[in-house]
PDB file of C-alpha atoms in Angstrom:
ATOM      1  CA  UNK X   1      76.700  -8.159  39.352  1.00 39.00           C
ATOM      2  CA  UNK X   2      73.208  -6.808  40.151  1.00 36.00           C
ATOM      3  CA  UNK X   3      71.402 -10.163  40.132  1.00 37.00           C
ATOM      4  CA  UNK X   4      71.852 -13.511  41.752  1.00 33.00           C
ATOM      5  CA  UNK X   5      73.023 -16.556  39.839  1.00 30.00           C
ATOM      6  CA  UNK X   6      70.687 -18.653  41.975  1.00 33.00           C
ATOM      7  CA  UNK X   7      67.630 -16.871  40.537  1.00 32.00           C
ATOM      8  CA  UNK X   8      67.874 -18.709  37.258  1.00 27.00           C
ATOM      9  CA  UNK X   9      64.149 -18.696  36.532  1.00 30.00           C
ATOM     10  CA  UNK X  10      64.088 -14.889  36.494  1.00 32.00           C
ATOM     11  CA  UNK X  11      66.652 -14.673  33.727  1.00 28.00           C
ATOM     12  CA  UNK X  12      66.063 -14.804  29.976  1.00 30.00           C
ATOM     13  CA  UNK X  13      68.606 -15.916  27.413  1.00 33.00           C
ATOM     14  CA  UNK X  14      70.816 -13.219  25.953  1.00 33.00           C
ATOM     15  CA  UNK X  15      70.583 -12.307  22.316  1.00 30.00           C
ATOM     16  CA  UNK X  16      74.360 -12.685  21.937  1.00 35.00           C
ATOM     17  CA  UNK X  17      77.819 -11.887  23.310  1.00 37.00           C
ATOM     18  CA  UNK X  18      81.020 -10.298  22.089  1.00 37.00           C
ATOM     19  CA  UNK X  19      83.394 -12.666  20.300  1.00 33.00           C
ATOM     20  CA  UNK X  20      86.177 -11.813  22.697  1.00 35.00           C
ATOM     21  CA  UNK X  21      84.103 -12.791  25.760  1.00 38.00           C
ATOM     22  CA  UNK X  22      84.391 -16.556  25.304  1.00 36.00           C
ATOM     23  CA  UNK X  23      84.542 -17.039  29.087  1.00 38.00           C
ATOM     24  CA  UNK X  24      81.319 -15.084  29.749  1.00 39.00           C
ATOM     25  CA  UNK X  25      77.616 -15.897  29.335  1.00 40.00           C
ATOM     26  CA  UNK X  26      75.216 -12.961  28.891  1.00 40.00           C
ATOM     27  CA  UNK X  27      71.520 -13.120  29.816  1.00 41.00           C
ATOM     28  CA  UNK X  28      68.815 -10.458  29.705  1.00 41.00           C
ATOM     29  CA  UNK X  29      66.073  -9.747  32.272  1.00 34.00           C
ATOM     30  CA  UNK X  30      62.941  -7.779  31.547  1.00 36.00           C
ATOM     31  CA  UNK X  31      64.512  -4.528  32.668  1.00 37.00           C
ATOM     32  CA  UNK X  32      68.227  -4.802  31.988  1.00 41.00           C
ATOM     33  CA  UNK X  33      71.012  -7.155  30.948  1.00 40.00           C
ATOM     34  CA  UNK X  34      72.826  -9.406  33.422  1.00 56.00           C
ATOM     35  CA  UNK X  35      76.258 -10.874  32.835  1.00 67.00           C
ATOM     36  CA  UNK X  36      77.414 -14.122  34.424  1.00 69.00           C
ATOM     37  CA  UNK X  37      80.775 -15.728  34.012  1.00 85.00           C
ATOM     38  CA  UNK X  38      80.961 -19.331  32.957  1.00 90.00           C
ATOM     39  CA  UNK X  39      82.569 -20.087  36.319  1.00 91.00           C
ATOM     40  CA  UNK X  40      79.475 -18.800  38.108  1.00 89.00           C
ATOM     41  CA  UNK X  41      77.214 -20.887  35.891  1.00 91.00           C
ATOM     42  CA  UNK X  42      79.385 -23.936  36.517  1.00 92.00           C
ATOM     43  CA  UNK X  43      79.002 -23.422  40.254  1.00 93.00           C
ATOM     44  CA  UNK X  44      75.251 -23.138  39.817  1.00 90.00           C
ATOM     45  CA  UNK X  45      74.949 -26.246  37.661  1.00 94.00           C
ATOM     46  CA  UNK X  46      77.741 -28.446  38.992  1.00 94.00           C
ATOM     47  CA  UNK X  47      78.415 -27.525  42.630  1.00 94.00           C
ATOM     48  CA  UNK X  48      76.397 -29.901  44.870  1.00 94.00           C
ATOM     49  CA  UNK X  49      76.309 -27.283  47.625  1.00 94.00           C
ATOM     50  CA  UNK X  50      74.753 -24.671  45.338  1.00 93.00           C
ATOM     51  CA  UNK X  51      72.329 -27.230  43.893  1.00 94.00           C
ATOM     52  CA  UNK X  52      71.168 -28.328  47.344  1.00 94.00           C
ATOM     53  CA  UNK X  53      70.604 -24.751  48.482  1.00 93.00           C
ATOM     54  CA  UNK X  54      68.404 -24.127  45.467  1.00 90.00           C
ATOM     55  CA  UNK X  55      66.407 -27.354  45.291  1.00 91.00           C
ATOM     56  CA  UNK X  56      66.580 -29.232  48.574  1.00 93.00           C
ATOM     57  CA  UNK X  57      66.403 -27.072  51.673  1.00 93.00           C
ATOM     58  CA  UNK X  58      64.332 -29.772  53.366  1.00 94.00           C
ATOM     59  CA  UNK X  59      67.037 -32.323  52.609  1.00 94.00           C
ATOM     60  CA  UNK X  60      69.722 -29.970  53.907  1.00 95.00           C
ATOM     61  CA  UNK X  61      67.761 -29.470  57.129  1.00 95.00           C
ATOM     62  CA  UNK X  62      67.197 -33.216  57.503  1.00 95.00           C
ATOM     63  CA  UNK X  63      70.871 -33.979  56.898  1.00 95.00           C
ATOM     64  CA  UNK X  64      71.952 -31.254  59.315  1.00 95.00           C
ATOM     65  CA  UNK X  65      69.597 -32.718  61.922  1.00 96.00           C
ATOM     66  CA  UNK X  66      71.010 -36.202  61.339  1.00 95.00           C
ATOM     67  CA  UNK X  67      74.558 -34.867  61.662  1.00 95.00           C
ATOM     68  CA  UNK X  68      73.675 -33.043  64.874  1.00 96.00           C
ATOM     69  CA  UNK X  69      72.025 -36.161  66.306  1.00 96.00           C
ATOM     70  CA  UNK X  70      74.974 -38.365  65.318  1.00 95.00           C
ATOM     71  CA  UNK X  71      77.513 -35.988  66.828  1.00 95.00           C
ATOM     72  CA  UNK X  72      75.438 -35.692  70.019  1.00 96.00           C
ATOM     73  CA  UNK X  73      75.102 -39.463  70.356  1.00 95.00           C
ATOM     74  CA  UNK X  74      78.807 -39.906  69.670  1.00 94.00           C
ATOM     75  CA  UNK X  75      79.688 -37.290  72.277  1.00 95.00           C
ATOM     76  CA  UNK X  76      77.317 -38.773  74.854  1.00 96.00           C
ATOM     77  CA  UNK X  77      78.600 -42.296  74.206  1.00 96.00           C
ATOM     78  CA  UNK X  78      82.209 -41.185  74.468  1.00 96.00           C
ATOM     79  CA  UNK X  79      81.438 -39.442  77.776  1.00 96.00           C
ATOM     80  CA  UNK X  80      79.748 -42.577  79.125  1.00 96.00           C
ATOM     81  CA  UNK X  81      82.681 -44.722  78.038  1.00 96.00           C
ATOM     82  CA  UNK X  82      85.101 -42.314  79.698  1.00 96.00           C
ATOM     83  CA  UNK X  83      83.089 -42.349  82.934  1.00 96.00           C
ATOM     84  CA  UNK X  84      82.798 -46.138  82.762  1.00 95.00           C
ATOM     85  CA  UNK X  85      86.537 -46.537  82.301  1.00 96.00           C
ATOM     86  CA  UNK X  86      87.179 -44.385  85.359  1.00 96.00           C
ATOM     87  CA  UNK X  87      84.719 -46.406  87.431  1.00 95.00           C
ATOM     88  CA  UNK X  88      86.187 -49.664  86.140  1.00 94.00           C
ATOM     89  CA  UNK X  89      89.649 -48.541  87.234  1.00 95.00           C
ATOM     90  CA  UNK X  90      88.347 -47.626  90.670  1.00 95.00           C
ATOM     91  CA  UNK X  91      86.585 -50.981  91.071  1.00 94.00           C
ATOM     92  CA  UNK X  92      89.614 -52.894  89.860  1.00 94.00           C
ATOM     93  CA  UNK X  93      91.779 -51.135  92.461  1.00 94.00           C
ATOM     94  CA  UNK X  94      89.240 -51.776  95.234  1.00 94.00           C
ATOM     95  CA  UNK X  95      88.869 -55.413  94.237  1.00 94.00           C
ATOM     96  CA  UNK X  96      92.613 -55.880  94.190  1.00 94.00           C
ATOM     97  CA  UNK X  97      92.884 -54.423  97.698  1.00 94.00           C
ATOM     98  CA  UNK X  98      90.020 -56.590  98.997  1.00 93.00           C
ATOM     99  CA  UNK X  99      91.490 -59.734  97.483  1.00 93.00           C
ATOM    100  CA  UNK X 100      94.795 -58.850  99.141  1.00 94.00           C
ATOM    101  CA  UNK X 101      93.023 -58.468 102.478  1.00 92.00           C
ATOM    102  CA  UNK X 102      91.194 -61.739 101.929  1.00 92.00           C
ATOM    103  CA  UNK X 103      94.442 -63.609 101.426  1.00 93.00           C
ATOM    104  CA  UNK X 104      95.961 -62.038 104.529  1.00 90.00           C
ATOM    105  CA  UNK X 105      92.927 -63.074 106.566  1.00 87.00           C
ATOM    106  CA  UNK X 106      93.121 -66.623 105.270  1.00 88.00           C
ATOM    107  CA  UNK X 107      96.753 -66.797 106.351  1.00 86.00           C
ATOM    108  CA  UNK X 108      95.880 -65.259 109.726  1.00 85.00           C
ATOM    109  CA  UNK X 109      93.085 -67.785 110.306  1.00 82.00           C
ATOM    110  CA  UNK X 110      95.338 -70.668 109.329  1.00 84.00           C
ATOM    111  CA  UNK X 111      98.127 -69.414 111.566  1.00 79.00           C
ATOM    112  CA  UNK X 112      95.791 -68.915 114.530  1.00 76.00           C
ATOM    113  CA  UNK X 113      94.192 -72.326 114.118  1.00 73.00           C
ATOM    114  CA  UNK X 114      97.611 -73.963 114.046  1.00 73.00           C
ATOM    115  CA  UNK X 115      98.559 -72.414 117.365  1.00 70.00           C
ATOM    116  CA  UNK X 116      98.940 -74.886 120.265  1.00 59.00           C
ATOM    117  CA  UNK X 117      96.463 -73.101 122.503  1.00 59.00           C
ATOM    118  CA  UNK X 118      93.788 -73.174 119.822  1.00 58.00           C
ATOM    119  CA  UNK X 119      94.348 -76.868 119.163  1.00 66.00           C
ATOM    120  CA  UNK X 120      94.015 -77.599 122.866  1.00 63.00           C
ATOM    121  CA  UNK X 121      90.801 -75.615 122.997  1.00 62.00           C
ATOM    122  CA  UNK X 122      89.552 -77.595 120.039  1.00 63.00           C
ATOM    123  CA  UNK X 123      90.312 -80.875 121.801  1.00 59.00           C
ATOM    124  CA  UNK X 124      88.423 -79.616 124.851  1.00 60.00           C
ATOM    125  CA  UNK X 125      85.532 -78.510 122.670  1.00 66.00           C
ATOM    126  CA  UNK X 126      86.147 -74.831 123.320  1.00 68.00           C
ATOM    127  CA  UNK X 127      86.042 -72.155 120.631  1.00 66.00           C
ATOM    128  CA  UNK X 128      88.676 -69.514 120.127  1.00 68.00           C
ATOM    129  CA  UNK X 129      87.314 -65.993 120.023  1.00 75.00           C
ATOM    130  CA  UNK X 130      90.244 -64.763 117.945  1.00 80.00           C
ATOM    131  CA  UNK X 131      89.648 -67.406 115.281  1.00 74.00           C
ATOM    132  CA  UNK X 132      85.956 -66.583 115.291  1.00 75.00           C
ATOM    133  CA  UNK X 133      86.591 -62.867 114.748  1.00 89.00           C
ATOM    134  CA  UNK X 134      89.050 -63.555 111.975  1.00 83.00           C
ATOM    135  CA  UNK X 135      86.639 -65.908 110.236  1.00 85.00           C
ATOM    136  CA  UNK X 136      83.794 -63.397 110.454  1.00 91.00           C
ATOM    137  CA  UNK X 137      86.009 -60.723 108.948  1.00 90.00           C
ATOM    138  CA  UNK X 138      87.098 -63.172 106.238  1.00 89.00           C
ATOM    139  CA  UNK X 139      83.496 -63.993 105.307  1.00 93.00           C
ATOM    140  CA  UNK X 140      82.612 -60.303 105.085  1.00 93.00           C
ATOM    141  CA  UNK X 141      85.712 -59.631 102.983  1.00 91.00           C
ATOM    142  CA  UNK X 142      84.866 -62.484 100.621  1.00 92.00           C
ATOM    143  CA  UNK X 143      81.315 -61.133 100.206  1.00 95.00           C
ATOM    144  CA  UNK X 144      82.721 -57.678  99.470  1.00 94.00           C
ATOM    145  CA  UNK X 145      85.078 -59.133  96.878  1.00 94.00           C
ATOM    146  CA  UNK X 146      82.207 -60.972  95.190  1.00 95.00           C
ATOM    147  CA  UNK X 147      80.083 -57.816  95.120  1.00 95.00           C
ATOM    148  CA  UNK X 148      82.916 -55.772  93.626  1.00 94.00           C
ATOM    149  CA  UNK X 149      83.552 -58.500  91.068  1.00 94.00           C
ATOM    150  CA  UNK X 150      79.892 -58.500  89.989  1.00 95.00           C
ATOM    151  CA  UNK X 151      79.856 -54.715  89.674  1.00 95.00           C
ATOM    152  CA  UNK X 152      83.069 -54.851  87.670  1.00 95.00           C
ATOM    153  CA  UNK X 153      81.544 -57.438  85.322  1.00 95.00           C
ATOM    154  CA  UNK X 154      78.500 -55.203  84.878  1.00 96.00           C
ATOM    155  CA  UNK X 155      80.703 -52.222  84.061  1.00 95.00           C
ATOM    156  CA  UNK X 156      82.611 -54.305  81.511  1.00 96.00           C
ATOM    157  CA  UNK X 157      79.351 -55.395  79.869  1.00 96.00           C
ATOM    158  CA  UNK X 158      78.101 -51.800  79.761  1.00 96.00           C
ATOM    159  CA  UNK X 159      81.357 -50.578  78.247  1.00 96.00           C
ATOM    160  CA  UNK X 160      81.241 -53.297  75.597  1.00 96.00           C
ATOM    161  CA  UNK X 161      77.676 -52.307  74.664  1.00 96.00           C
ATOM    162  CA  UNK X 162      78.688 -48.643  74.470  1.00 95.00           C
ATOM    163  CA  UNK X 163      81.670 -49.452  72.258  1.00 95.00           C
ATOM    164  CA  UNK X 164      79.442 -51.446  69.908  1.00 95.00           C
ATOM    165  CA  UNK X 165      76.931 -48.615  69.818  1.00 94.00           C
ATOM    166  CA  UNK X 166      79.704 -46.177  68.995  1.00 92.00           C
ATOM    167  CA  UNK X 167      80.907 -48.427  66.163  1.00 92.00           C
ATOM    168  CA  UNK X 168      77.428 -48.497  64.625  1.00 93.00           C
ATOM    169  CA  UNK X 169      77.077 -44.727  64.564  1.00 94.00           C
ATOM    170  CA  UNK X 170      77.315 -43.447  60.980  1.00 92.00           C
ATOM    171  CA  UNK X 171      80.381 -41.496  60.007  1.00 93.00           C
ATOM    172  CA  UNK X 172      79.422 -37.844  59.630  1.00 93.00           C
ATOM    173  CA  UNK X 173      81.722 -37.359  56.637  1.00 94.00           C
ATOM    174  CA  UNK X 174      80.026 -40.313  54.931  1.00 93.00           C
ATOM    175  CA  UNK X 175      76.585 -38.815  55.651  1.00 93.00           C
ATOM    176  CA  UNK X 176      77.609 -35.530  54.064  1.00 94.00           C
ATOM    177  CA  UNK X 177      79.192 -37.262  51.071  1.00 95.00           C
ATOM    178  CA  UNK X 178      76.102 -39.441  50.536  1.00 94.00           C
ATOM    179  CA  UNK X 179      73.810 -36.418  50.652  1.00 95.00           C
ATOM    180  CA  UNK X 180      75.795 -34.332  48.185  1.00 95.00           C
ATOM    181  CA  UNK X 181      76.228 -37.302  45.851  1.00 93.00           C
ATOM    182  CA  UNK X 182      72.429 -37.226  45.443  1.00 92.00           C
ATOM    183  CA  UNK X 183      72.640 -33.576  44.470  1.00 94.00           C
ATOM    184  CA  UNK X 184      75.072 -34.486  41.692  1.00 92.00           C
ATOM    185  CA  UNK X 185      72.244 -36.260  39.873  1.00 91.00           C
ATOM    186  CA  UNK X 186      69.521 -33.687  40.585  1.00 91.00           C
ATOM    187  CA  UNK X 187      67.905 -33.293  37.123  1.00 91.00           C
ATOM    188  CA  UNK X 188      68.369 -30.006  35.352  1.00 91.00           C
ATOM    189  CA  UNK X 189      65.197 -28.036  34.786  1.00 90.00           C
ATOM    190  CA  UNK X 190      64.077 -27.275  31.247  1.00 90.00           C
ATOM    191  CA  UNK X 191      64.691 -23.612  32.025  1.00 88.00           C
ATOM    192  CA  UNK X 192      68.310 -24.304  32.978  1.00 89.00           C
ATOM    193  CA  UNK X 193      68.827 -26.347  29.840  1.00 88.00           C
ATOM    194  CA  UNK X 194      67.383 -23.635  27.631  1.00 88.00           C
ATOM    195  CA  UNK X 195      69.212 -20.750  29.230  1.00 86.00           C
ATOM    196  CA  UNK X 196      72.626 -22.161  29.975  1.00 88.00           C
ATOM    197  CA  UNK X 197      73.490 -25.116  27.768  1.00 88.00           C
ATOM    198  CA  UNK X 198      74.803 -23.073  24.896  1.00 88.00           C
ATOM    199  CA  UNK X 199      77.556 -24.300  22.568  1.00 88.00           C
ATOM    200  CA  UNK X 200      79.858 -21.645  23.991  1.00 89.00           C
ATOM    201  CA  UNK X 201      79.289 -22.765  27.556  1.00 89.00           C
ATOM    202  CA  UNK X 202      79.580 -26.464  26.722  1.00 88.00           C
ATOM    203  CA  UNK X 203      82.852 -25.882  24.877  1.00 89.00           C
ATOM    204  CA  UNK X 204      84.283 -24.264  28.021  1.00 90.00           C
ATOM    205  CA  UNK X 205      83.800 -27.430  30.090  1.00 89.00           C
ATOM    206  CA  UNK X 206      86.551 -29.869  30.934  1.00 90.00           C
ATOM    207  CA  UNK X 207      85.892 -33.576  30.437  1.00 90.00           C
ATOM    208  CA  UNK X 208      85.176 -34.028  34.173  1.00 90.00           C
ATOM    209  CA  UNK X 209      82.805 -31.055  34.156  1.00 91.00           C
ATOM    210  CA  UNK X 210      81.066 -32.391  31.068  1.00 88.00           C
ATOM    211  CA  UNK X 211      80.570 -35.781  32.710  1.00 88.00           C
ATOM    212  CA  UNK X 212      79.244 -34.093  35.866  1.00 91.00           C
ATOM    213  CA  UNK X 213      76.818 -32.055  33.767  1.00 91.00           C
ATOM    214  CA  UNK X 214      75.699 -35.154  31.871  1.00 89.00           C
ATOM    215  CA  UNK X 215      74.885 -36.875  35.185  1.00 90.00           C
ATOM    216  CA  UNK X 216      72.372 -34.107  35.849  1.00 91.00           C
ATOM    217  CA  UNK X 217      70.994 -34.389  32.331  1.00 86.00           C
ATOM    218  CA  UNK X 218      70.489 -38.158  32.491  1.00 76.00           C
ATOM    219  CA  UNK X 219      71.904 -39.971  35.566  1.00 64.00           C
ATOM    220  CA  UNK X 220      70.642 -43.326  34.266  1.00 62.00           C
ATOM    221  CA  UNK X 221      72.071 -42.991  30.780  1.00 54.00           C
ATOM    222  CA  UNK X 222      73.477 -46.201  29.312  1.00 42.00           C
ATOM    223  CA  UNK X 223      75.345 -46.155  26.033  1.00 48.00           C
ATOM    224  CA  UNK X 224      77.246 -48.394  23.737  1.00 43.00           C
ATOM    225  CA  UNK X 225      79.775 -47.557  21.093  1.00 40.00           C
ATOM    226  CA  UNK X 226      79.024 -48.184  17.431  1.00 41.00           C
ATOM    227  CA  UNK X 227      80.892 -47.168  14.314  1.00 42.00           C
ATOM    228  CA  UNK X 228      78.576 -44.151  14.278  1.00 43.00           C
ATOM    229  CA  UNK X 229      79.566 -43.151  17.845  1.00 43.00           C
ATOM    230  CA  UNK X 230      77.598 -43.333  21.112  1.00 42.00           C
ATOM    231  CA  UNK X 231      74.101 -44.643  21.139  1.00 47.00           C
ATOM    232  CA  UNK X 232      71.480 -44.725  23.897  1.00 46.00           C
ATOM    233  CA  UNK X 233      70.289 -48.232  24.757  1.00 46.00           C
ATOM    234  CA  UNK X 234      66.853 -46.870  25.613  1.00 46.00           C
ATOM    235  CA  UNK X 235      66.517 -45.544  22.095  1.00 46.00           C
ATOM    236  CA  UNK X 236      67.308 -48.865  20.487  1.00 45.00           C
ATOM    237  CA  UNK X 237      63.672 -49.917  20.799  1.00 46.00           C
ATOM    238  CA  UNK X 238      62.710 -47.081  18.462  1.00 46.00           C
ATOM    239  CA  UNK X 239      65.210 -47.644  15.652  1.00 46.00           C
ATOM    240  CA  UNK X 240      67.138 -50.426  14.032  1.00 48.00           C
ATOM    241  CA  UNK X 241      69.982 -48.396  12.597  1.00 47.00           C
ATOM    242  CA  UNK X 242      73.250 -49.561  14.126  1.00 47.00           C
ATOM    243  CA  UNK X 243      71.651 -52.678  15.590  1.00 46.00           C
ATOM    244  CA  UNK X 244      74.346 -55.289  16.342  1.00 45.00           C
ATOM    245  CA  UNK X 245      77.046 -52.703  15.545  1.00 45.00           C
ATOM    246  CA  UNK X 246      78.510 -52.886  19.032  1.00 42.00           C
ATOM    247  CA  UNK X 247      78.579 -56.666  19.322  1.00 44.00           C
ATOM    248  CA  UNK X 248      79.890 -57.060  15.760  1.00 48.00           C
ATOM    249  CA  UNK X 249      82.672 -54.549  16.366  1.00 45.00           C
ATOM    250  CA  UNK X 250      83.563 -56.102  19.722  1.00 43.00           C
ATOM    251  CA  UNK X 251      83.766 -59.577  18.198  1.00 46.00           C
ATOM    252  CA  UNK X 252      85.958 -58.344  15.354  1.00 51.00           C
ATOM    253  CA  UNK X 253      88.357 -56.726  17.841  1.00 44.00           C
ATOM    254  CA  UNK X 254      88.556 -59.918  19.905  1.00 45.00           C
ATOM    255  CA  UNK X 255      89.071 -61.938  16.727  1.00 48.00           C
ATOM    256  CA  UNK X 256      92.018 -59.763  15.723  1.00 47.00           C
ATOM    257  CA  UNK X 257      93.502 -60.001  19.247  1.00 45.00           C
ATOM    258  CA  UNK X 258      93.622 -63.776  18.880  1.00 48.00           C
ATOM    259  CA  UNK X 259      95.713 -63.367  15.736  1.00 51.00           C
ATOM    260  CA  UNK X 260      93.128 -64.412  13.161  1.00 47.00           C
TER     261      UNK X 260
END
């Protein structure tokens, strides 16, 4: 192929094709004839990726930027959560050790104060240096435990906020799907309609392909079924033929279903 299927505006409609080439569309440029298979035309008209490349480079760039930003934020958040979990584990271990020391000191203070010599000193109004040292160490240990507990609570709060932030990040697959779904209803140009929507090409489409093509022709099409076939609701304001056909037919079907 010497041309590009994406350069649709530079092509002119062919004057005809061989009867045996039912799977091929032929178009003519100013200088020579170009041949495109129906599969290539289908990709051009129905593939959201091809449509976006032709009509929405700005949208592609914007979506790519959003994907990059989302992935970066997700990566950064995951790294912060990982670091926070490590720090939380370290603090939990330290706090456990400090609490253990605190309990040992409490026992040591109680044991020392229950000693006979200490009780005698107390009666005489004398302080015991050993009890004093133990109590000072106990107070410092309790303060350390409180500080570690506060830091641990702060880490927990930070981790919870990070997890919530991570949950609110959009799913990248959903972003991509949402973007390309918009391309599926990108209107066909008049040039594309004139050049490519030939009876031969249309007859080559499957039902799904035909529906996909129709979405690009009229994404907001609404129809009802009459005895004459499909009819556009928007056109009903311009004609009266077939008016009430749908409701009359529907009522008659329901009437028969009830056995009347």
